[in-house]
mmCIF file of C-alpha atoms in Angstrom:
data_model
loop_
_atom_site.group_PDB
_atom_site.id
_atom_site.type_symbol
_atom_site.label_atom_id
_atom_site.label_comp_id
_atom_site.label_asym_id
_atom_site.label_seq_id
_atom_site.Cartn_x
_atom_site.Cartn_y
_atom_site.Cartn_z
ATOM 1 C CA UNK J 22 64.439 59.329 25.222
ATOM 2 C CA UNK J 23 65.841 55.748 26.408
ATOM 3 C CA UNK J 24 68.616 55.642 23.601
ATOM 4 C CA UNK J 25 71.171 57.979 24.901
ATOM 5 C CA UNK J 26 70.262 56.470 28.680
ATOM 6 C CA UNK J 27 72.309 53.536 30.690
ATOM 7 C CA UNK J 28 70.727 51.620 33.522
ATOM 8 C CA UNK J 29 72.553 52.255 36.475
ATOM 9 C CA UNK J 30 70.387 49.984 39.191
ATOM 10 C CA UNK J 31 66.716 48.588 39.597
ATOM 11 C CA UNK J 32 64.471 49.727 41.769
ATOM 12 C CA UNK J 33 62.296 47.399 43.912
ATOM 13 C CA UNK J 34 60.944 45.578 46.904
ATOM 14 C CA UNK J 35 61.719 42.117 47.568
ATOM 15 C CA UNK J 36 61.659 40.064 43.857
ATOM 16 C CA UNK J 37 59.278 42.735 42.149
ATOM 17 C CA UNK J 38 61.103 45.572 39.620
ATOM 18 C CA UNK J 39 59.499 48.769 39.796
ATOM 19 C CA UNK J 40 61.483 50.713 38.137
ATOM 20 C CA UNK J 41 65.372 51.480 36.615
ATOM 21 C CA UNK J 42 67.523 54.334 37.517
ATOM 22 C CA UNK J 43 69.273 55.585 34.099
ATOM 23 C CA UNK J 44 71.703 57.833 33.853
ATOM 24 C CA UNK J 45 72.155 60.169 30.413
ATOM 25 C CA UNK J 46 75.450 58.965 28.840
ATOM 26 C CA UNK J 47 75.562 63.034 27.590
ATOM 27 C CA UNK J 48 74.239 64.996 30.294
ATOM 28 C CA UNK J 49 75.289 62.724 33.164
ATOM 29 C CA UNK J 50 71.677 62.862 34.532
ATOM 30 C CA UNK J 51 69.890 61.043 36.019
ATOM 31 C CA UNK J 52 66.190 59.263 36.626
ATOM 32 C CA UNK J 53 64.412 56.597 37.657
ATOM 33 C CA UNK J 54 61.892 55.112 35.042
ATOM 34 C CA UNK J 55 58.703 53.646 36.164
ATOM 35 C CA UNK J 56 58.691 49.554 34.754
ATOM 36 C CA UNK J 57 57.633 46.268 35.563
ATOM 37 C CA UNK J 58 60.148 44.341 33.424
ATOM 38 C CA UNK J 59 63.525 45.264 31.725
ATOM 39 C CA UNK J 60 65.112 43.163 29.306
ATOM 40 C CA UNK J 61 69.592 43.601 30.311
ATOM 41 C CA UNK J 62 71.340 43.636 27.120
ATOM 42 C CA UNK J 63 75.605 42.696 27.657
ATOM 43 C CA UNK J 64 76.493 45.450 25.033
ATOM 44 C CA UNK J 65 77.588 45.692 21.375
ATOM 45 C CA UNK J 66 80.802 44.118 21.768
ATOM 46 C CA UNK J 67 80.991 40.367 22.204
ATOM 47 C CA UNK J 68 82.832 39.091 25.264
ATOM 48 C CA UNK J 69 85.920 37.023 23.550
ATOM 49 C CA UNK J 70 88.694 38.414 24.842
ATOM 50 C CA UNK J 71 90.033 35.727 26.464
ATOM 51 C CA UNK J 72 90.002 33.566 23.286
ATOM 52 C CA UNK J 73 92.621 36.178 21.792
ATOM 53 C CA UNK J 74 94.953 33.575 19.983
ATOM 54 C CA UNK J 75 93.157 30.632 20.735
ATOM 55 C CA UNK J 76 90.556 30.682 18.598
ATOM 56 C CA UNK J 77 89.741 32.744 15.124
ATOM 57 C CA UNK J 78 88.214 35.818 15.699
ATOM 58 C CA UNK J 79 87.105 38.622 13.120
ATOM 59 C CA UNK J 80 88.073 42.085 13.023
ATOM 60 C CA UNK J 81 84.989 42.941 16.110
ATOM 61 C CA UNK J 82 86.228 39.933 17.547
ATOM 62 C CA UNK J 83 83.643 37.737 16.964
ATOM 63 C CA UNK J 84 84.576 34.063 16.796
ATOM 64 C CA UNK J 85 84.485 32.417 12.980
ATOM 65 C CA UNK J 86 82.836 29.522 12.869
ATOM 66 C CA UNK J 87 82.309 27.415 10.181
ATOM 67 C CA UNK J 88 79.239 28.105 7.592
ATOM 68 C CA UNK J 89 75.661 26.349 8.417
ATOM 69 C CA UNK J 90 77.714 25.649 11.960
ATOM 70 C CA UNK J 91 78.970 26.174 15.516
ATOM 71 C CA UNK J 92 82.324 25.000 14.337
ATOM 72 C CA UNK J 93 85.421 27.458 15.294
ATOM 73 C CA UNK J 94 88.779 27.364 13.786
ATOM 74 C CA UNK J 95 89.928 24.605 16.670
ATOM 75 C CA UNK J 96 88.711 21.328 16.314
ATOM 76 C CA UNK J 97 86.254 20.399 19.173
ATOM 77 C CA UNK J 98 85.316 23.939 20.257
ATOM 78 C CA UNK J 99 81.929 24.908 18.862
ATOM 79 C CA UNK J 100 80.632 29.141 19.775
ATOM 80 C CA UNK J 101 77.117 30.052 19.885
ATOM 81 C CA UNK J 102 75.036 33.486 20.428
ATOM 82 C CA UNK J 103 76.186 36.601 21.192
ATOM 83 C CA UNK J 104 79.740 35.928 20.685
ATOM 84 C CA UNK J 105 79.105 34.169 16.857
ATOM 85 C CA UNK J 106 76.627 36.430 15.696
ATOM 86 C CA UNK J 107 76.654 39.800 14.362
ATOM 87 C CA UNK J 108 73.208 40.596 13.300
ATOM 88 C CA UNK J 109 70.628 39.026 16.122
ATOM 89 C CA UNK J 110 72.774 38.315 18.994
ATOM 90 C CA UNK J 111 70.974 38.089 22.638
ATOM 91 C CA UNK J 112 68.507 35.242 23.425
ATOM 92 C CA UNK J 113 66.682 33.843 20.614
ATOM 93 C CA UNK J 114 69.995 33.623 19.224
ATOM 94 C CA UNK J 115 71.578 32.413 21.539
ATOM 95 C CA UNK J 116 69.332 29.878 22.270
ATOM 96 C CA UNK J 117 68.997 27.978 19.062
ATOM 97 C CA UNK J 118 72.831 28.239 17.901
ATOM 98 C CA UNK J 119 73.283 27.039 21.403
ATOM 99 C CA UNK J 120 71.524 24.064 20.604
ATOM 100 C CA UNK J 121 73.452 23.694 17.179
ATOM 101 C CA UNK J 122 76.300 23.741 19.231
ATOM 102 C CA UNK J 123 75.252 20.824 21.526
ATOM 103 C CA UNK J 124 74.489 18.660 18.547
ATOM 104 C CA UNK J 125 77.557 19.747 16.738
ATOM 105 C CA UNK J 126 79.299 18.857 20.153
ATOM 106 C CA UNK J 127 77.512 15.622 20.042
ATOM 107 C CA UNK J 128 78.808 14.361 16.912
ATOM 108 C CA UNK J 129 81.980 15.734 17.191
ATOM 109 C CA UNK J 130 82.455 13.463 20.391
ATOM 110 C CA UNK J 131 80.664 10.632 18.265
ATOM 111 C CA UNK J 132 83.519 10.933 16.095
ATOM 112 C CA UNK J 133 86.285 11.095 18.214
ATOM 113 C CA UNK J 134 84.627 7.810 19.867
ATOM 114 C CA UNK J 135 83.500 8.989 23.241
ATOM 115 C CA UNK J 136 79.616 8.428 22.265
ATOM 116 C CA UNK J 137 78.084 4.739 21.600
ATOM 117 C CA UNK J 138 75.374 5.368 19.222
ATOM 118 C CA UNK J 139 72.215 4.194 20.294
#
């Protein structure tokens, strides 16, 4: 019932969701669904366009980094989450490549200098 719906606004008073108006992507109609939480996905398609020529991308145009790393095809620019992964994308993703990306970042500058080791 949900899969063929979009969320078009949320519904509430204040700071408290009670519910999402959806519309049906094949019908065009629309409801409002009774819910206490939603979870906003971005889409399918990752959100790179602006790294068109900068940066290797893949035929989806998801940025290539470098296996068992956040490292992209330019030296000192490091992707993470959505827009370097396929398969799990959103937040758990997201969240733990981003931290491979800080530490890769953080090593990266070690090397170039710009970090005294402690």
């Amino acid at each position: 019932r949900i899969c063929s719906r979009r969320g078009e606004e949320a519904a509430g008073v204040s700071s408290v969701l009670r519910g999402v108006r959806v519309r049906n992507v094949k019908s065009g109609e629309e409801e409002e669904l009774a819910c206490a939480g939603a979870f906003v996905a971005i889409g399918h398609d990752p959100n790179t366009g602006f790294l068109a020529g900068q940066v290797e991308r893949d035929a989806a145009g998801y940025v290539v980094t470098k296996p068992g790393s956040s490292r992209t095809s330019v030296e000192g620019v490091f992707a993470a989450g959505d827009v370097a992964d396929h398969v799990y994308r959103q937040a758990i993703t997201s969240a733990g490549t981003g931290a491979m990306a800080a530490l890769d970042a953080e090593r990266w500058l070690s090397e170039q200098g710009h970090c005294s080791k402690a």
